[in-house]
Coordinates of C-alpha atoms (C1' of nucleotides) in Angstrom, one line a residue:
Chain A
M19 CA 11.9 -84.3 -29.1
Q20 CA 8.4 -83.7 -28.0
E21 CA 6.5 -85.0 -31.0
N22 CA 3.2 -84.0 -29.5
L23 CA 4.0 -80.3 -29.7
T24 CA 3.3 -78.2 -32.7
K25 CA 6.1 -76.1 -34.3
E26 CA 4.6 -73.0 -32.8
E27 CA 4.4 -74.4 -29.4
K28 CA 8.0 -75.6 -29.5
R29 CA 9.1 -72.2 -30.6
K30 CA 7.2 -70.6 -27.8
K31 CA 8.7 -72.9 -25.3
K32 CA 12.2 -72.2 -26.5
L33 CA 11.6 -68.5 -26.3
D34 CA 10.3 -69.0 -22.8
V35 CA 13.5 -70.8 -21.8
I36 CA 15.6 -68.0 -23.2
L37 CA 13.6 -65.3 -21.4
R38 CA 13.7 -67.2 -18.1
N39 CA 17.4 -67.8 -18.2
A40 CA 18.1 -64.3 -19.3
A41 CA 15.9 -62.9 -16.7
K42 CA 17.6 -64.9 -14.0
A43 CA 21.0 -63.9 -15.2
F44 CA 20.0 -60.2 -15.4
M45 CA 18.8 -60.3 -11.8
E46 CA 22.0 -62.0 -10.6
R47 CA 24.7 -60.3 -12.6
G48 CA 22.9 -57.3 -14.0
Y49 CA 21.8 -56.5 -17.5
Y50 CA 25.0 -55.0 -18.7
K51 CA 27.3 -57.6 -17.2
T52 CA 25.3 -60.4 -18.8
S53 CA 26.4 -60.8 -22.4
L54 CA 24.3 -62.5 -25.1
D55 CA 27.0 -65.1 -25.3
D56 CA 26.4 -65.9 -21.6
I57 CA 22.7 -66.3 -22.2
A58 CA 23.3 -68.4 -25.3
K59 CA 25.5 -70.7 -23.4
M60 CA 22.8 -71.4 -20.9
Q61 CA 20.7 -72.9 -23.7
N62 CA 23.7 -74.6 -25.2
V63 CA 23.3 -72.6 -28.4
T64 CA 25.3 -69.8 -29.9
K65 CA 24.5 -66.1 -29.9
P66 CA 23.2 -65.8 -33.4
T67 CA 20.6 -68.5 -32.6
L68 CA 19.1 -66.1 -30.0
Y69 CA 18.4 -63.7 -32.8
Y70 CA 16.0 -66.2 -34.3
Y71 CA 13.9 -65.7 -31.2
I72 CA 14.6 -62.1 -30.2
K73 CA 15.1 -58.9 -32.1
N74 CA 18.0 -57.8 -29.9
K75 CA 19.2 -57.7 -26.3
E76 CA 16.7 -55.1 -25.3
D77 CA 13.9 -57.1 -26.8
I78 CA 14.3 -59.6 -23.9
L79 CA 13.3 -56.9 -21.5
V80 CA 10.4 -55.9 -23.7
K81 CA 9.2 -59.5 -23.9
C82 CA 9.5 -60.0 -20.1
E83 CA 7.5 -56.9 -19.7
E84 CA 4.7 -58.0 -22.1
I85 CA 4.3 -61.3 -20.3
T86 CA 4.3 -59.7 -16.8
C87 CA 2.0 -56.8 -17.6
G88 CA -0.3 -59.2 -19.3
R89 CA -0.6 -61.3 -16.2
I90 CA -1.1 -58.3 -13.9
N91 CA -3.8 -56.8 -16.1
A92 CA -5.6 -60.2 -16.3
M93 CA -5.4 -60.4 -12.5
L94 CA -6.8 -56.9 -12.2
D95 CA -9.6 -57.8 -14.5
M96 CA -10.5 -60.7 -12.2
V97 CA -10.1 -58.7 -9.0
M98 CA -12.2 -55.8 -10.2
A99 CA -14.9 -58.0 -11.7
Q100 CA -15.9 -59.1 -8.2
K101 CA -17.5 -55.8 -7.3
S102 CA -16.6 -56.1 -3.7
S103 CA -15.6 -53.2 -1.5
G104 CA -12.5 -51.2 -2.4
Y105 CA -10.8 -52.5 0.7
E106 CA -11.4 -56.1 -0.4
M107 CA -10.3 -55.4 -3.9
L108 CA -7.1 -53.8 -2.7
Y109 CA -6.5 -56.7 -0.4
N110 CA -7.0 -59.3 -3.2
F111 CA -4.8 -57.3 -5.5
I112 CA -1.9 -57.2 -3.1
K113 CA -2.3 -60.9 -2.5
E114 CA -2.2 -61.8 -6.1
Y115 CA 0.4 -59.3 -7.1
I116 CA 2.9 -60.8 -4.6
I117 CA 2.4 -64.2 -6.2
I118 CA 2.8 -62.9 -9.7
I119 CA 6.1 -61.0 -9.1
T120 CA 7.7 -63.9 -7.3
D121 CA 9.0 -65.1 -10.6
D122 CA 12.3 -64.4 -12.5
V123 CA 10.6 -63.0 -15.6
A124 CA 8.5 -60.7 -13.5
R125 CA 11.4 -59.7 -11.3
C126 CA 13.4 -58.9 -14.3
H127 CA 10.6 -56.7 -15.7
V128 CA 10.2 -54.8 -12.4
R129 CA 13.9 -54.1 -12.1
H130 CA 14.4 -52.9 -15.7
R131 CA 11.1 -51.3 -16.6
G132 CA 11.5 -47.8 -18.1
Q133 CA 15.2 -48.3 -18.7
M134 CA 15.2 -49.2 -22.3
E135 CA 17.7 -47.3 -24.5
D136 CA 15.3 -47.0 -27.4
E137 CA 13.1 -44.0 -26.6
V138 CA 9.9 -45.4 -28.1
L139 CA 10.3 -48.6 -26.1
R140 CA 11.1 -46.7 -22.9
K141 CA 8.0 -44.5 -23.2
Q142 CA 5.9 -47.6 -23.9
S143 CA 7.3 -49.3 -20.8
I144 CA 6.6 -46.3 -18.6
Q145 CA 3.1 -46.1 -20.0
N146 CA 2.5 -49.7 -19.3
H147 CA 3.3 -49.2 -15.7
K148 CA 1.2 -46.0 -15.5
D149 CA -1.8 -47.9 -16.9
I150 CA -1.5 -50.5 -14.1
E151 CA -0.9 -47.8 -11.5
F152 CA -4.0 -46.0 -12.7
R153 CA -6.1 -49.1 -12.3
V154 CA -4.9 -49.5 -8.7
R155 CA -5.6 -45.8 -8.0
E156 CA -9.1 -46.6 -9.3
I157 CA -9.5 -49.3 -6.7
I158 CA -8.3 -47.0 -3.9
R159 CA -10.7 -44.2 -5.0
L160 CA -13.5 -46.8 -5.0
G161 CA -12.5 -47.8 -1.5
I162 CA -12.4 -44.2 -0.3
S163 CA -15.9 -43.4 -1.7
D164 CA -17.5 -46.6 -0.4
G165 CA -15.9 -45.8 3.0
S166 CA -13.8 -49.0 3.3
L167 CA -10.5 -47.1 3.0
R168 CA -9.2 -44.1 4.9
D169 CA -9.3 -40.9 3.0
C170 CA -5.9 -40.4 1.5
N171 CA -4.0 -39.2 -1.6
S172 CA -4.6 -42.2 -3.9
T173 CA -1.7 -41.2 -6.2
I174 CA 0.9 -41.3 -3.4
L175 CA -0.6 -44.3 -1.8
A176 CA -0.5 -46.3 -5.1
I177 CA 3.1 -45.4 -5.6
L178 CA 4.2 -46.3 -2.1
L179 CA 2.3 -49.5 -2.4
F180 CA 4.0 -50.4 -5.6
D181 CA 7.4 -49.5 -4.2
S182 CA 7.2 -51.8 -1.3
L183 CA 5.7 -54.6 -3.4
N184 CA 8.2 -54.2 -6.2
G185 CA 10.9 -54.1 -3.6
L186 CA 10.1 -57.7 -2.7
T187 CA 11.6 -58.7 -6.0
S188 CA 15.1 -57.9 -4.8
W189 CA 15.1 -59.8 -1.6
Y190 CA 12.2 -62.3 -1.5
K191 CA 13.0 -65.8 -2.7
S192 CA 10.3 -68.4 -2.7
D193 CA 12.8 -70.9 -1.3
G194 CA 14.2 -68.5 1.3
P195 CA 13.5 -68.3 5.1
V196 CA 10.4 -66.2 4.8
K197 CA 7.4 -68.2 3.8
E198 CA 5.1 -66.8 1.1
D199 CA 2.0 -67.0 3.4
E200 CA 3.8 -65.1 6.2
L201 CA 5.0 -62.5 3.8
I202 CA 1.6 -61.8 2.3
E203 CA 0.2 -61.6 5.8
E204 CA 2.7 -59.1 7.0
V205 CA 2.4 -56.9 3.9
L206 CA -1.4 -57.0 4.2
M207 CA -1.2 -56.1 7.9
L208 CA 1.2 -53.3 7.3
V209 CA -0.8 -51.8 4.5
T210 CA -4.2 -52.1 6.0
Q211 CA -3.5 -51.6 9.7
G212 CA -0.2 -49.8 9.9
V213 CA 2.4 -50.4 12.6
R214 CA 0.8 -48.5 15.5
A215 CA -0.6 -50.5 18.3
N216 CA -4.3 -50.1 18.9
Chain B
M11 CA 40.0 -18.8 -7.4
Q12 CA 38.7 -18.9 -3.8
E13 CA 41.8 -17.8 -2.0
N14 CA 40.1 -18.4 1.4
L15 CA 39.9 -22.1 1.0
T16 CA 42.7 -24.5 1.9
K17 CA 44.1 -26.9 -0.6
E18 CA 42.3 -29.7 1.1
E19 CA 39.0 -27.9 1.1
K20 CA 39.3 -27.1 -2.6
R21 CA 40.1 -30.7 -3.4
K22 CA 37.1 -31.9 -1.3
K23 CA 34.9 -29.4 -3.1
K24 CA 36.0 -30.7 -6.5
L25 CA 35.4 -34.2 -5.5
D26 CA 32.0 -33.3 -4.4
V27 CA 31.2 -31.7 -7.7
I28 CA 32.4 -34.8 -9.5
L29 CA 30.2 -37.1 -7.3
R30 CA 27.2 -34.8 -7.6
N31 CA 27.4 -34.7 -11.4
A32 CA 28.2 -38.4 -11.8
A33 CA 25.3 -39.3 -9.5
K34 CA 22.9 -37.2 -11.4
A35 CA 24.0 -38.7 -14.7
F36 CA 23.8 -42.2 -13.4
M37 CA 20.3 -41.6 -12.2
E38 CA 19.2 -40.1 -15.6
R39 CA 21.1 -42.3 -18.0
G40 CA 22.1 -45.3 -15.9
Y41 CA 25.6 -46.3 -14.7
Y42 CA 26.7 -48.2 -17.7
K43 CA 25.4 -45.7 -20.2
T44 CA 27.3 -42.9 -18.5
S45 CA 30.9 -43.0 -19.6
L46 CA 33.8 -41.4 -17.6
D47 CA 34.3 -39.1 -20.6
D48 CA 30.7 -37.9 -20.1
I49 CA 31.3 -37.2 -16.4
A50 CA 34.6 -35.5 -17.1
K51 CA 33.0 -33.2 -19.7
M52 CA 30.5 -31.9 -17.1
Q53 CA 33.4 -30.6 -15.1
N54 CA 35.2 -29.3 -18.2
V55 CA 38.1 -31.6 -17.6
T56 CA 39.3 -34.7 -19.3
K57 CA 38.9 -38.3 -18.1
P58 CA 42.4 -38.8 -16.7
T59 CA 41.8 -35.8 -14.4
L60 CA 39.0 -37.7 -12.7
Y61 CA 41.5 -40.3 -11.7
Y62 CA 43.2 -37.8 -9.5
Y63 CA 40.0 -37.7 -7.4
I64 CA 38.7 -41.2 -7.8
K65 CA 40.3 -44.7 -8.0
N66 CA 38.0 -45.9 -10.8
K67 CA 34.5 -45.7 -12.0
E68 CA 33.1 -47.9 -9.3
D69 CA 34.8 -45.8 -6.6
I70 CA 32.2 -43.1 -7.4
L71 CA 29.5 -45.4 -6.2
V72 CA 31.6 -46.3 -3.1
K73 CA 32.1 -42.6 -2.2
C74 CA 28.4 -41.8 -2.7
E75 CA 27.6 -44.7 -0.4
E76 CA 30.1 -43.5 2.3
I77 CA 28.6 -40.0 2.3
T78 CA 25.0 -41.2 2.4
C79 CA 25.5 -44.0 5.0
G80 CA 27.4 -41.5 7.1
R81 CA 24.5 -39.2 7.1
I82 CA 21.9 -41.9 7.8
N83 CA 23.9 -43.2 10.7
A84 CA 24.4 -39.8 12.2
M85 CA 20.7 -39.2 11.9
L86 CA 20.0 -42.5 13.6
D87 CA 22.3 -41.5 16.4
M88 CA 20.3 -38.4 17.0
V89 CA 16.9 -40.1 16.7
M90 CA 17.9 -42.9 19.1
A91 CA 19.5 -40.6 21.6
Q92 CA 16.2 -39.0 22.4
K93 CA 15.0 -42.1 24.3
S94 CA 11.4 -41.5 23.3
S95 CA 8.9 -44.3 22.5
G96 CA 9.6 -46.7 19.7
Y97 CA 6.8 -45.3 17.7
E98 CA 8.1 -41.8 18.0
M99 CA 11.6 -42.9 17.1
L100 CA 10.3 -44.6 14.0
Y101 CA 8.2 -41.6 13.2
N102 CA 11.3 -39.3 13.4
F103 CA 13.4 -41.7 11.5
I104 CA 11.0 -41.8 8.6
K105 CA 10.7 -38.0 8.6
E106 CA 14.5 -37.5 8.5
Y107 CA 15.2 -40.4 6.1
I108 CA 13.0 -38.9 3.5
I109 CA 14.9 -35.6 3.7
I110 CA 18.2 -37.3 3.4
I111 CA 17.5 -39.4 0.4
T112 CA 16.0 -36.5 -1.5
D113 CA 19.5 -35.7 -2.9
D114 CA 21.3 -36.9 -6.1
V115 CA 24.2 -38.5 -4.2
A116 CA 21.9 -40.4 -1.9
R117 CA 19.6 -41.4 -4.7
C118 CA 22.6 -42.7 -6.6
H119 CA 23.6 -44.8 -3.6
V120 CA 20.2 -46.2 -3.1
R121 CA 19.9 -47.3 -6.7
H122 CA 23.3 -48.9 -7.0
R123 CA 24.0 -50.3 -3.5
G124 CA 25.1 -53.9 -3.5
Q125 CA 25.8 -53.8 -7.2
M126 CA 29.6 -53.3 -7.3
E127 CA 31.5 -55.6 -9.6
D128 CA 34.4 -56.0 -7.0
E129 CA 33.3 -58.6 -4.6
V130 CA 34.9 -57.0 -1.5
L131 CA 33.2 -53.7 -2.2
R132 CA 29.9 -55.4 -3.0
K133 CA 29.9 -57.3 0.3
Q134 CA 30.9 -54.1 2.2
S135 CA 28.0 -52.3 0.5
I136 CA 25.5 -55.0 1.4
Q137 CA 26.8 -55.0 5.0
N138 CA 26.5 -51.2 5.2
H139 CA 22.8 -51.5 4.4
K140 CA 22.3 -54.4 6.8
D141 CA 23.8 -52.4 9.6
I142 CA 21.4 -49.6 9.0
E143 CA 18.5 -52.0 8.7
F144 CA 19.5 -53.6 11.9
R145 CA 19.3 -50.3 13.7
V146 CA 15.8 -49.7 12.4
R147 CA 14.8 -53.2 13.5
E148 CA 16.1 -52.3 16.9
I149 CA 13.8 -49.3 16.9
I150 CA 10.8 -51.4 15.9
R151 CA 11.6 -54.0 18.6
L152 CA 11.8 -51.2 21.1
G153 CA 8.4 -50.0 20.0
I154 CA 6.9 -53.5 20.3
S155 CA 8.2 -54.0 23.8
D156 CA 7.2 -50.6 25.0
G157 CA 3.7 -51.2 23.5
S158 CA 3.7 -48.3 21.1
L159 CA 3.9 -50.5 18.0
R160 CA 1.7 -53.4 17.0
D161 CA 3.4 -56.8 17.4
C162 CA 4.8 -57.7 14.0
N163 CA 7.8 -59.3 12.3
S164 CA 10.3 -56.6 12.7
T165 CA 12.5 -58.0 9.9
I166 CA 9.8 -57.9 7.3
L167 CA 8.5 -54.6 8.4
A168 CA 11.9 -53.0 8.2
I169 CA 12.5 -54.3 4.7
L170 CA 9.1 -53.1 3.5
L171 CA 9.6 -49.8 5.1
F172 CA 13.0 -49.3 3.3
D173 CA 11.5 -50.5 0.0
S174 CA 8.8 -47.9 0.0
L175 CA 11.1 -45.1 1.3
N176 CA 13.9 -46.0 -1.1
G177 CA 11.4 -46.2 -3.9
L178 CA 10.9 -42.5 -3.4
T179 CA 14.2 -41.9 -5.0
S180 CA 13.0 -42.9 -8.4
W181 CA 10.0 -40.7 -8.6
Y182 CA 10.1 -38.0 -6.0
K183 CA 11.6 -34.6 -7.0
S184 CA 11.8 -31.8 -4.5
D185 CA 10.7 -29.4 -7.3
G186 CA 7.9 -31.7 -8.5
P187 CA 4.1 -31.5 -7.9
V188 CA 4.1 -33.4 -4.6
K189 CA 5.3 -31.2 -1.8
E190 CA 7.7 -32.7 0.7
D191 CA 5.4 -32.0 3.7
E192 CA 2.5 -33.8 2.1
L193 CA 4.7 -36.7 1.1
I194 CA 6.0 -37.2 4.6
E195 CA 2.5 -36.9 6.0
E196 CA 1.2 -39.6 3.6
V197 CA 4.1 -41.9 4.2
L198 CA 3.7 -41.6 8.0
M199 CA 0.0 -42.1 7.8
L200 CA 0.4 -45.2 5.7
V201 CA 3.0 -46.7 7.9
T202 CA 1.4 -45.9 11.2
Q203 CA -2.3 -46.1 10.4
G204 CA -2.5 -48.2 7.2
V205 CA -5.2 -47.6 4.6
R206 CA -8.2 -49.1 6.3
A207 CA -10.9 -46.7 7.4
N208 CA -11.5 -46.6 11.1
Chain C
dT15 C1' 11.5 -87.2 -53.6
dA16 C1' 12.3 -82.4 -54.2
dA17 C1' 11.7 -77.9 -52.5
dT18 C1' 11.2 -74.9 -48.9
dT19 C1' 11.3 -73.3 -44.4
dA20 C1' 13.2 -73.3 -39.8
dT21 C1' 17.1 -73.6 -37.0
dG22 C1' 21.6 -73.5 -36.2
dT23 C1' 27.0 -72.4 -36.8
dT24 C1' 31.6 -70.1 -37.7
dA25 C1' 33.8 -66.1 -38.3
dC26 C1' 33.9 -61.4 -38.5
dT27 C1' 33.1 -56.2 -37.9
dA28 C1' 32.5 -52.0 -35.6
dT29 C1' 32.4 -49.6 -31.6
dT30 C1' 32.5 -48.3 -27.0
dC31 C1' 35.0 -47.4 -23.0
dG32 C1' 37.8 -48.1 -18.7
dG33 C1' 42.2 -47.5 -17.7
dT34 C1' 47.2 -45.9 -18.3
dA35 C1' 51.7 -44.0 -19.8
dA36 C1' 54.1 -40.0 -20.8
dC37 C1' 54.4 -35.5 -20.6
dA38 C1' 53.1 -30.3 -19.5
dA39 C1' 51.8 -26.6 -16.6
dT40 C1' 50.9 -24.6 -12.4
dT41 C1' 51.0 -23.9 -7.5
dT42 C1' 53.1 -24.3 -3.1
dA43 C1' 56.7 -24.5 0.2
dA44 C1' 61.7 -24.4 1.5
Chain D
dT27 C1' 64.5 -18.7 -6.6
dT28 C1' 64.3 -23.4 -6.8
dA29 C1' 62.6 -27.9 -5.8
dA30 C1' 58.7 -30.6 -5.1
dA31 C1' 54.1 -31.6 -5.1
dT32 C1' 49.7 -31.0 -7.4
dT33 C1' 46.7 -30.8 -11.2
dG34 C1' 46.0 -31.3 -15.7
dT35 C1' 46.5 -32.9 -20.9
dT36 C1' 47.2 -35.8 -25.3
dA37 C1' 47.4 -40.0 -27.2
dC38 C1' 47.0 -44.6 -26.8
dC39 C1' 45.8 -49.8 -25.6
dG40 C1' 43.2 -53.8 -24.7
dA41 C1' 39.2 -56.1 -23.8
dA42 C1' 34.4 -56.8 -24.1
dT43 C1' 30.5 -57.4 -26.8
dA44 C1' 26.2 -56.2 -29.7
dG45 C1' 25.0 -57.3 -34.0
dT46 C1' 25.7 -59.4 -38.9
dA47 C1' 26.9 -62.0 -43.2
dA48 C1' 27.6 -66.2 -45.1
dC49 C1' 27.1 -70.7 -44.8
dA50 C1' 25.4 -75.7 -43.1
dT51 C1' 22.0 -78.8 -41.6
dA52 C1' 17.6 -80.6 -40.1
dA53 C1' 12.7 -80.7 -40.4
dT54 C1' 8.3 -80.0 -43.0
dT55 C1' 5.5 -79.9 -46.7
dA56 C1' 4.1 -80.2 -51.6

DNA sequence: TAATTATGTTACTATTCGGTAACAATTTAA
DNA sequence: TTAAATTGTTACCGAATAGTAACATAATTA
């Protein structure tokens, strides 16, 4: 088809289509109610063909996770490289995070992380999230020590923040009634200012 | 055994044990990886016995939902009956909500709501949550109009609030390192004050 | 062109598990 | 006591589905 793509690129693209379709189906119908046959049909191939691209069903979750965590960590690298105040870093992190997880592959990861049946994979998945959470705690601590953030329990705050951000994945649709700009604005206002009138 | 209990009370108690054990197992291993045989074994009965207390597997989720939503709505009745400021109502709601969802049956409901396979049940489940969310939006609107809460999009705020509160169910354990009081305090501070230093 | 590698298919296995029929024992009420 | 309702069991079925073996074809490369 596309003669200008190398073999490797074509393979990568097909894997991406598989992940994207699977992720969407998992979000709509749930992981266990989506069979590999269902996923195969979306690509107009048969189930065994999938096994050329993935090790097994669970590997879809793992690959979605790798992609998403890779993006988040790269974003964190960028945000933290700017050496601004903790408040500004947190602000930028939230802004970028919302953009990243507004994507089927990322949503799939958020919903299924830490739920692999294979224990090794499950532990790795939990660790991946802990690593990211640790980096966000670092930002919060920075903000507290430079005086730009209120003194608080950084662990609890980080968790609460992730909960409300990750919760977006189950209701926010980029083509829905709430616009992305407005959403980011509200989240940022809530997190930074709270709800109490001044 | 307990001669002082009526037939109905005994039945109710057994159902409660089933729900509690099932909810716990669903939270630990996941709904689809917990078989009815597993649940039956926890009560030292066999699978068909469960069917005397529940209609089918999904009915466990429905019953967990009924119990939990009943509690939340009763709590909302109380909170709203006090006719205090919107801010105070929201404050009290958050405080009580955290207490309610620190319970296996409630956690099970939060994790599985809106995921029933039967369409009628699924829609009912979604509606149940919408009703509760509506009542909280009402509190927020009250607070905005009485000036105790910052002007904001009550819909988005309500969702974000529920996301972070419901997120508690997947990490908060009443016997864990974080004390309930401290948790409530941090949540309330985050929601009301935000993270920015004054 | 020949050989090799990549990509795909059909057909099948093995297993899990929700749900049920048929039957047994126990408790409660008449 | 006897009949009826309640609570439980054993043994089974049917459907779904993850994963695989064996085989077929297309695309690359030597």
